Short mmCIF file of C-alpha atoms in Angstrom, two decimals:
data_model
loop_
_atom_site.label_atom_id
_atom_site.label_comp_id
_atom_site.label_asym_id
_atom_site.label_seq_id
_atom_site.Cartn_x
_atom_site.Cartn_y
_atom_site.Cartn_z
CA UNK A 1 -16.34 -21.87 -7.67
CA UNK A 2 -18.85 -19.07 -7.22
CA UNK A 3 -18.35 -15.43 -8.15
CA UNK A 4 -17.36 -14.25 -4.65
CA UNK A 5 -14.63 -16.88 -4.43
CA UNK A 6 -13.32 -15.87 -7.86
CA UNK A 7 -13.20 -12.20 -6.82
CA UNK A 8 -11.38 -13.10 -3.59
CA UNK A 9 -8.91 -15.24 -5.54
CA UNK A 10 -8.21 -12.42 -8.03
CA UNK A 11 -7.66 -9.95 -5.18
CA UNK A 12 -5.25 -12.35 -3.49
CA UNK A 13 -3.32 -12.83 -6.75
CA UNK A 14 -3.20 -9.05 -7.26
CA UNK A 15 -1.87 -8.54 -3.73
CA UNK A 16 0.79 -11.23 -4.16
CA UNK A 17 1.94 -9.60 -7.40
CA UNK A 18 2.25 -6.23 -5.67
CA UNK A 19 4.21 -7.80 -2.79
CA UNK A 20 6.80 -8.93 -5.35
CA UNK A 21 6.89 -5.48 -6.99
CA UNK A 22 7.12 -3.60 -3.68
CA UNK A 23 9.89 -5.86 -2.37
CA UNK A 24 11.88 -5.19 -5.54
CA UNK A 25 11.17 -1.45 -5.41
CA UNK A 26 12.36 -1.23 -1.80
CA UNK A 27 15.44 -3.36 -2.62
CA UNK A 28 14.42 -5.95 -0.07
CA UNK A 29 14.64 -8.81 -2.53
CA UNK A 30 14.63 -9.05 -6.30
CA UNK A 31 12.52 -12.10 -7.13
CA UNK A 32 10.10 -13.09 -9.85
CA UNK A 33 7.51 -15.05 -7.88
CA UNK A 34 5.64 -14.58 -4.62
CA UNK A 35 6.85 -17.87 -3.15
CA UNK A 36 10.44 -16.59 -3.43
CA UNK A 37 9.75 -13.56 -1.20
CA UNK A 38 10.96 -14.14 2.38
CA UNK A 39 7.95 -15.17 4.48
CA UNK A 40 8.35 -12.40 7.07
CA UNK A 41 8.41 -9.76 4.30
CA UNK A 42 5.36 -11.23 2.57
CA UNK A 43 3.45 -11.41 5.85
CA UNK A 44 4.26 -7.79 6.66
CA UNK A 45 3.18 -6.52 3.23
CA UNK A 46 0.02 -8.63 3.10
CA UNK A 47 -1.13 -7.14 6.41
CA UNK A 48 -1.20 -3.72 4.73
CA UNK A 49 -4.21 -2.43 2.85
CA UNK A 50 -3.79 -2.76 -0.90
CA UNK A 51 -3.73 1.01 -1.43
CA UNK A 52 -1.07 1.45 1.27
CA UNK A 53 1.02 -1.24 -0.37
CA UNK A 54 0.94 0.23 -3.87
CA UNK A 55 1.20 3.94 -2.97
CA UNK A 56 5.03 4.11 -3.19
CA UNK A 57 4.91 2.28 -6.52
CA UNK A 58 2.21 4.58 -7.89
CA UNK A 59 4.07 7.70 -6.75
CA UNK A 60 7.29 6.48 -8.38
CA UNK A 61 5.58 5.68 -11.69
CA UNK A 62 3.73 9.00 -11.65
CA UNK A 63 7.01 10.86 -11.00
CA UNK A 64 8.42 9.05 -14.04
CA UNK A 65 5.60 10.45 -16.19
CA UNK A 66 2.99 7.70 -16.26
CA UNK A 67 -0.59 8.90 -16.80
CA UNK A 68 -3.36 8.16 -14.32
CA UNK A 69 -5.03 5.80 -16.78
CA UNK A 70 -1.75 3.91 -17.16
CA UNK A 71 -1.38 3.70 -13.40
CA UNK A 72 -4.94 2.45 -13.13
CA UNK A 73 -4.30 -0.33 -15.62
CA UNK A 74 -0.94 -1.33 -14.14
CA UNK A 75 -2.14 -1.48 -10.54
CA UNK A 76 -5.68 -2.69 -11.27
CA UNK A 77 -7.38 0.32 -9.68
CA UNK A 78 -9.59 3.02 -11.18
CA UNK A 79 -8.04 6.27 -12.39
CA UNK A 80 -9.72 8.29 -9.61
CA UNK A 81 -7.98 6.13 -7.01
CA UNK A 82 -4.69 6.55 -8.86
CA UNK A 83 -5.16 10.31 -8.76
CA UNK A 84 -6.05 10.26 -5.06
CA UNK A 85 -3.00 8.17 -4.18
CA UNK A 86 -0.79 10.80 -5.82
CA UNK A 87 -2.20 13.63 -3.70
CA UNK A 88 -0.15 14.70 -0.68
CA UNK A 89 -1.48 13.33 2.55
CA UNK A 90 -2.78 15.88 5.04
CA UNK A 91 -0.69 16.08 8.18
CA UNK A 92 -2.08 14.02 11.00
CA UNK A 93 -3.41 16.18 13.75
CA UNK A 94 -2.37 15.32 17.23
CA UNK A 95 -4.75 16.02 20.04
CA UNK A 96 -3.38 18.67 22.38
CA UNK A 97 -2.07 17.36 25.65
CA UNK A 98 -4.39 17.72 28.56
CA UNK A 99 -3.20 19.98 31.30
CA UNK A 100 -2.94 18.16 34.55
CA UNK A 101 -3.44 19.95 37.80
CA UNK A 102 -0.50 19.67 40.15
CA UNK A 103 -0.81 17.09 42.84
CA UNK A 104 -1.80 18.46 46.23
CA UNK A 105 1.02 18.80 48.72
CA UNK A 106 0.80 16.67 51.81
#
């Protein structure tokens, strides 16, 4: 197994672990292993980006007093990413609606 395959395998294991944690946090299911998570739940969570998946978990742990370095170790991210995930998201801007000219009368 080459280095790229090992990295991909570690990332997959990390994602599966976070699926279990997120499912428990959201009270969807309280299981110990990834293969016990309902398939439709696992599929939904695995389609998310890793940072999107762990953000609620990171915010909860931070609210409970965990330091950024602790968050980084627990979620296998760097402390800068942990800090960024805890920042409020800017509101999404919506493009203004285009004004349509009224239709000509026949």
